[in-house]
CSV table of C-alpha atoms in Angstrom, one decimal:
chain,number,residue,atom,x,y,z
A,567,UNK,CA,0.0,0.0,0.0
A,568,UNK,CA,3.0,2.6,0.8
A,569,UNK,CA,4.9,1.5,-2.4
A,570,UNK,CA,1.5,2.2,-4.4
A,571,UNK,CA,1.0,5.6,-2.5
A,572,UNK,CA,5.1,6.7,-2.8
A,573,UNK,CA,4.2,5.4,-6.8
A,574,UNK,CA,1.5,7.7,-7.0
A,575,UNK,CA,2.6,10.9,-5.5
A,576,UNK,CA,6.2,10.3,-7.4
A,577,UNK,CA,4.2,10.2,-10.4
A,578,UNK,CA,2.1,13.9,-9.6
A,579,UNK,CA,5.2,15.2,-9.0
A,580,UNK,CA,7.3,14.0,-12.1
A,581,UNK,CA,4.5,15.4,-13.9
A,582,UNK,CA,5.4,19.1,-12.6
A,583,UNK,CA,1.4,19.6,-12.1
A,584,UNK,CA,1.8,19.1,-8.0
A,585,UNK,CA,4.1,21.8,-7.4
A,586,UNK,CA,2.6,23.8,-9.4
A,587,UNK,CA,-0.5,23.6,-7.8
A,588,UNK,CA,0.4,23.4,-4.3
A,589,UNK,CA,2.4,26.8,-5.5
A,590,UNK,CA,-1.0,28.4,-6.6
A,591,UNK,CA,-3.0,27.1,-3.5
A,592,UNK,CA,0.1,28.2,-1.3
A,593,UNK,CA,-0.4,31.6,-2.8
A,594,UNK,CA,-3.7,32.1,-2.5
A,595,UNK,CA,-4.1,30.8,0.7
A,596,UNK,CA,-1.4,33.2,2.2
A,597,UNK,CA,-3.7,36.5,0.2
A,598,UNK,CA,-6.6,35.7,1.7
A,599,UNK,CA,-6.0,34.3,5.6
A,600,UNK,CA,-3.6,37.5,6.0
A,601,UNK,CA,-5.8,40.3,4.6
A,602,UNK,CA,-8.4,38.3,6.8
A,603,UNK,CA,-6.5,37.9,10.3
A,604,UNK,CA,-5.1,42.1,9.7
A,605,UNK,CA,-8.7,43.3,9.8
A,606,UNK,CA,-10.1,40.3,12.0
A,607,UNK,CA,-7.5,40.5,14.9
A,608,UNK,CA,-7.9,44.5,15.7
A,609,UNK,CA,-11.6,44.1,15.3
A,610,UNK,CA,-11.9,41.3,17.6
A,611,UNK,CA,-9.9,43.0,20.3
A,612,UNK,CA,-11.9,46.0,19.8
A,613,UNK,CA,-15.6,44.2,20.5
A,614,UNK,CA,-13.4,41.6,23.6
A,615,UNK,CA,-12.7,44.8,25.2
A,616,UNK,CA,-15.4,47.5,24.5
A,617,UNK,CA,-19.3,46.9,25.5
A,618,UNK,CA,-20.2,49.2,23.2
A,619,UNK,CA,-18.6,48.1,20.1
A,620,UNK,CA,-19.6,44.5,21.0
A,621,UNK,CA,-23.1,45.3,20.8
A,622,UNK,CA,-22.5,47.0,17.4
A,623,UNK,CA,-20.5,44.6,15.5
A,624,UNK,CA,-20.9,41.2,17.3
A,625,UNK,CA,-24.6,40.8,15.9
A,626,UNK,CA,-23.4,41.7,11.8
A,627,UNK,CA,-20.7,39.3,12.6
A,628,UNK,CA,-22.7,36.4,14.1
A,629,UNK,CA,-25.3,37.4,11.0
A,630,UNK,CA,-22.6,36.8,8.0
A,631,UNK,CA,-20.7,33.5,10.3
A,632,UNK,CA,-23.9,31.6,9.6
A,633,UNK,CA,-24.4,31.6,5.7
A,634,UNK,CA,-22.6,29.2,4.4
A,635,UNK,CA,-19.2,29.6,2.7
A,636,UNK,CA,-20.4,27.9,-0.6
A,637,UNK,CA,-23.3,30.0,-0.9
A,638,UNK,CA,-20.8,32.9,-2.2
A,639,UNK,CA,-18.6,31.5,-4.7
A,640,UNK,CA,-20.9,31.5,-7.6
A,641,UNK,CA,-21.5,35.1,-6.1
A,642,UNK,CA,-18.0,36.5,-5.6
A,643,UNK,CA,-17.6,34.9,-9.6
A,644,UNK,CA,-20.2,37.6,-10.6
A,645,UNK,CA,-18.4,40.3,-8.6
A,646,UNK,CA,-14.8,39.4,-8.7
A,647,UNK,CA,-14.3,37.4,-11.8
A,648,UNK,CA,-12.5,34.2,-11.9
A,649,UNK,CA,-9.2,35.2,-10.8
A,650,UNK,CA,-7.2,34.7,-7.6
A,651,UNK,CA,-8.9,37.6,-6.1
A,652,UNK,CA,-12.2,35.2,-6.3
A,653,UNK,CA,-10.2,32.5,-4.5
A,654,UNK,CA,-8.9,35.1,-2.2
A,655,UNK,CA,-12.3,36.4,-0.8
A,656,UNK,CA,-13.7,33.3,-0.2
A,657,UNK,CA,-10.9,32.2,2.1
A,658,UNK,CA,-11.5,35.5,3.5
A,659,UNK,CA,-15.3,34.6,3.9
A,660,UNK,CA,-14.8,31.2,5.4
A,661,UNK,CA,-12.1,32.8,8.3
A,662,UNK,CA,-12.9,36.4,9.0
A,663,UNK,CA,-15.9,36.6,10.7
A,664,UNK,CA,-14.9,33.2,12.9
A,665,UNK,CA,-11.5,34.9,13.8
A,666,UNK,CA,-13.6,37.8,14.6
A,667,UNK,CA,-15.5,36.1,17.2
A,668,UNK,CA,-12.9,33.8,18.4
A,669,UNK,CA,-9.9,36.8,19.4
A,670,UNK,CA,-13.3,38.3,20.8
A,671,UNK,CA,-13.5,35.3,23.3
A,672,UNK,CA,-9.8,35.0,23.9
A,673,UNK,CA,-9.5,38.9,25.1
A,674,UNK,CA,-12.9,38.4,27.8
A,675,UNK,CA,-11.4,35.2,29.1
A,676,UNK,CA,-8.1,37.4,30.3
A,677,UNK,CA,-9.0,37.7,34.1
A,678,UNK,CA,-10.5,40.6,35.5
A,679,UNK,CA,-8.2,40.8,38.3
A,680,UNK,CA,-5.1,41.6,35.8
A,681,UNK,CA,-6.9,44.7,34.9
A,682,UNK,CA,-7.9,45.4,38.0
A,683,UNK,CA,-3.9,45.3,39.5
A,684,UNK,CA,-3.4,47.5,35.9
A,685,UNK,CA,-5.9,50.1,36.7
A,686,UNK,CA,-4.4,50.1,40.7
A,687,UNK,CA,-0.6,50.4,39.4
A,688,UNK,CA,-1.9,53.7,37.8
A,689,UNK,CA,-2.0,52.4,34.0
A,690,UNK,CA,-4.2,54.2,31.5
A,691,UNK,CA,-7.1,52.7,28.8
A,692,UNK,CA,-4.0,52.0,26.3
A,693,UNK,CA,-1.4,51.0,28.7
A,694,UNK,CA,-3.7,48.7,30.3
A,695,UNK,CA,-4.4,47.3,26.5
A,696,UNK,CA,-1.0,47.0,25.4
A,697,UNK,CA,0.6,45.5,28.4
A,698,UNK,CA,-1.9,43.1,29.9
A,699,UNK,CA,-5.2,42.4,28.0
A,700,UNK,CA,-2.9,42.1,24.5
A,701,UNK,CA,0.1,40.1,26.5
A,702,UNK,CA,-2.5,37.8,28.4
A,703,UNK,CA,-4.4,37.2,25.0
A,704,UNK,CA,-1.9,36.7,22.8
A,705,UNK,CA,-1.5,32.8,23.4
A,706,UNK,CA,-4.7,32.3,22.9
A,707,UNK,CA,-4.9,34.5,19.8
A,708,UNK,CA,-2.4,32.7,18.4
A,709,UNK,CA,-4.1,29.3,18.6
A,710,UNK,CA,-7.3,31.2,17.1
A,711,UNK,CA,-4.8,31.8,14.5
A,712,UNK,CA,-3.6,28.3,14.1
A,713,UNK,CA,-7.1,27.0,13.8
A,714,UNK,CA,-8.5,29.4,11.5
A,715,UNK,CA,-6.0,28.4,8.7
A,716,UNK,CA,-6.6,25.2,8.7
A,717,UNK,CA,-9.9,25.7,7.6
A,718,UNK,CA,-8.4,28.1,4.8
A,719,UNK,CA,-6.7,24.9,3.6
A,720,UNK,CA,-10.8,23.5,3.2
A,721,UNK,CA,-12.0,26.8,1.8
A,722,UNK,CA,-9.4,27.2,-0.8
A,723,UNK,CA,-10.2,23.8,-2.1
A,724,UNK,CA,-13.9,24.8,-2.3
A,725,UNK,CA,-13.0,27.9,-4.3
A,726,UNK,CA,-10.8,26.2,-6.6
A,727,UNK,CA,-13.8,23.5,-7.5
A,728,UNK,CA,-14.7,26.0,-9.9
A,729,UNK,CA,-13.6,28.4,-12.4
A,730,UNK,CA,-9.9,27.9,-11.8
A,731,UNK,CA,-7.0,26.1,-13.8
A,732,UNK,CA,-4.7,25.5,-11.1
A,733,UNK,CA,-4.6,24.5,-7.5
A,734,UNK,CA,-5.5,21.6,-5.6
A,735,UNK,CA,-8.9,21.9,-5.2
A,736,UNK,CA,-9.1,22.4,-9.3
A,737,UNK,CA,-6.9,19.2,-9.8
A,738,UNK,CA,-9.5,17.1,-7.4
A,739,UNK,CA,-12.5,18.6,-9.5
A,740,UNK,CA,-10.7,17.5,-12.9
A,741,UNK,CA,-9.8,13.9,-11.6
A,742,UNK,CA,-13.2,13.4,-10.6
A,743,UNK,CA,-14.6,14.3,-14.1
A,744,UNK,CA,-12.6,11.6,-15.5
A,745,UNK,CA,-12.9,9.6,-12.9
A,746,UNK,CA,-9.8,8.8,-11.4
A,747,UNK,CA,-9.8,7.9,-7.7
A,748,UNK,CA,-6.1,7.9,-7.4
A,749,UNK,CA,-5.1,11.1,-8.6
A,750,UNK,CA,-8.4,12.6,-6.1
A,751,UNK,CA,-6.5,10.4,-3.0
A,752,UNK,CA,-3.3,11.3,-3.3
A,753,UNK,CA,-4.4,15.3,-4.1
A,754,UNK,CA,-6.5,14.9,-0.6
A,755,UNK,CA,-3.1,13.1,0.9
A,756,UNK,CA,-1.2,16.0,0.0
A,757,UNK,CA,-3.9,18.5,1.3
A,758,UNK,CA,-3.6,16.3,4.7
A,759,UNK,CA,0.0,17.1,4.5
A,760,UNK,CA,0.4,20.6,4.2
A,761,UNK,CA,-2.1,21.2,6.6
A,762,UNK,CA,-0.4,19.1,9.3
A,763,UNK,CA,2.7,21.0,8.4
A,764,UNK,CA,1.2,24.5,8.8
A,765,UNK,CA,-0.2,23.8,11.9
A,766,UNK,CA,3.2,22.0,13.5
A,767,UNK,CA,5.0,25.1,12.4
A,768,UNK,CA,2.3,27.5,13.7
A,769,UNK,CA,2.9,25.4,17.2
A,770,UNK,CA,6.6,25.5,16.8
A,771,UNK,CA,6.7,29.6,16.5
A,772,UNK,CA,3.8,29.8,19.1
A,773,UNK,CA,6.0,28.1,21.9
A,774,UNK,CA,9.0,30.4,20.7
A,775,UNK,CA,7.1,33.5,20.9
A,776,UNK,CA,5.1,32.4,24.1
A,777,UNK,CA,7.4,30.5,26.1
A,778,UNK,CA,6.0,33.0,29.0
A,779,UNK,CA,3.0,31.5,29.3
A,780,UNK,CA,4.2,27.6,29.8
């Protein structure tokens, strides 16, 4: 069974299509999850830490989290095109508002009493912000981040299904037109791959940058 699988991705590879797709799928993976965790990770602080921003935003964000990601490709097709910037927003779609939600929960869970000792050292609103509620969070964001991209490795392959001529996910779509159930196994083998790599080397650089909070 392992010669068989080795055979198989060997063969993707010698072919030059694999790289080439992981490559595209890499890249528009990286476009979409970043422009999403920039605008995500201040907004979700903003709404953890402020009442009144909470009950502005949390409800349009809870609204938008529940329609399902698929629903907007064949929209974001009309209004985008087909290019990466398609494949882009719907990575952005399918992790935004659920990193918007989750940095919201990993600010409130910092405990009280931190910002109490904050406000009774003599700290102000944005000391208080910078140098306990964002240091006390920041594991946890972290791990929001972690998480989140692995489900930009699902979303990309849902975006590449159609109207694209690269990637993964447009490699599966092609097999499975034709038929073939190995090239489809060892494309979803490869997906399982890079995903458990990206989220060993997000743990890796999380207990480098947080070795504080062991």
């Amino acid at each position: 069974a392992w010669d068989s699988l080795r055979g198989l991705v060997e063969g993707l590879a010698d072919e030059g299509k694999l790289w080439e797709d992981i490559w595209a799928s890499l890249q528009r993976i990286a476009w979409g999850f970043a422009i999403a965790t920039v605008l995500a990770v201040p907004i979700g602080i903003l709404i953890g830490v402020y009442r009144g921003a909470e009950a502005l935003i949390e409800p349009l964000v809870d609204f938008v989290r529940y329609m399902p990601v698929v629903g907007f490709v064949p929209l974001t097709i009309i209004w985008i095109g087909i290019g990466d910037s398609q494949k882009w927003s719907i990575v952005f779609i399918g992790t935004f508002f659920q990193q918007v939600l989750l940095v919201m929960d990993n600010v409130k869970r910092v405990p009280r009493e931190l910002v109490d000792i904050g406000q009774t050292l003599g700290l102000n609103d944005v000391g208080i912000m910078r140098r306990i509620i964002l240091r006390a969070a920041a594991p946890a964001i972290w791990d929001t981040l972690r998480i989140s991209l692995g489900w930009a490795w699902t979303w990309i392959v849902l975006a590449e299904l159609v109207a694209a001529n690269t990637g993964l996910g447009y490699r599966i779509s092609a097999a499975q037109r034709f038929f073939n159930t190995d090239t489809i196994i060892g494309y979803l083998i490869v997906l399982g791959i890079l995903g458990l790599i990206t989220d060993q080397a997000m743990k890796a650089m999380g207990r480098v940058m947080f070795r504080w909070a062991e």
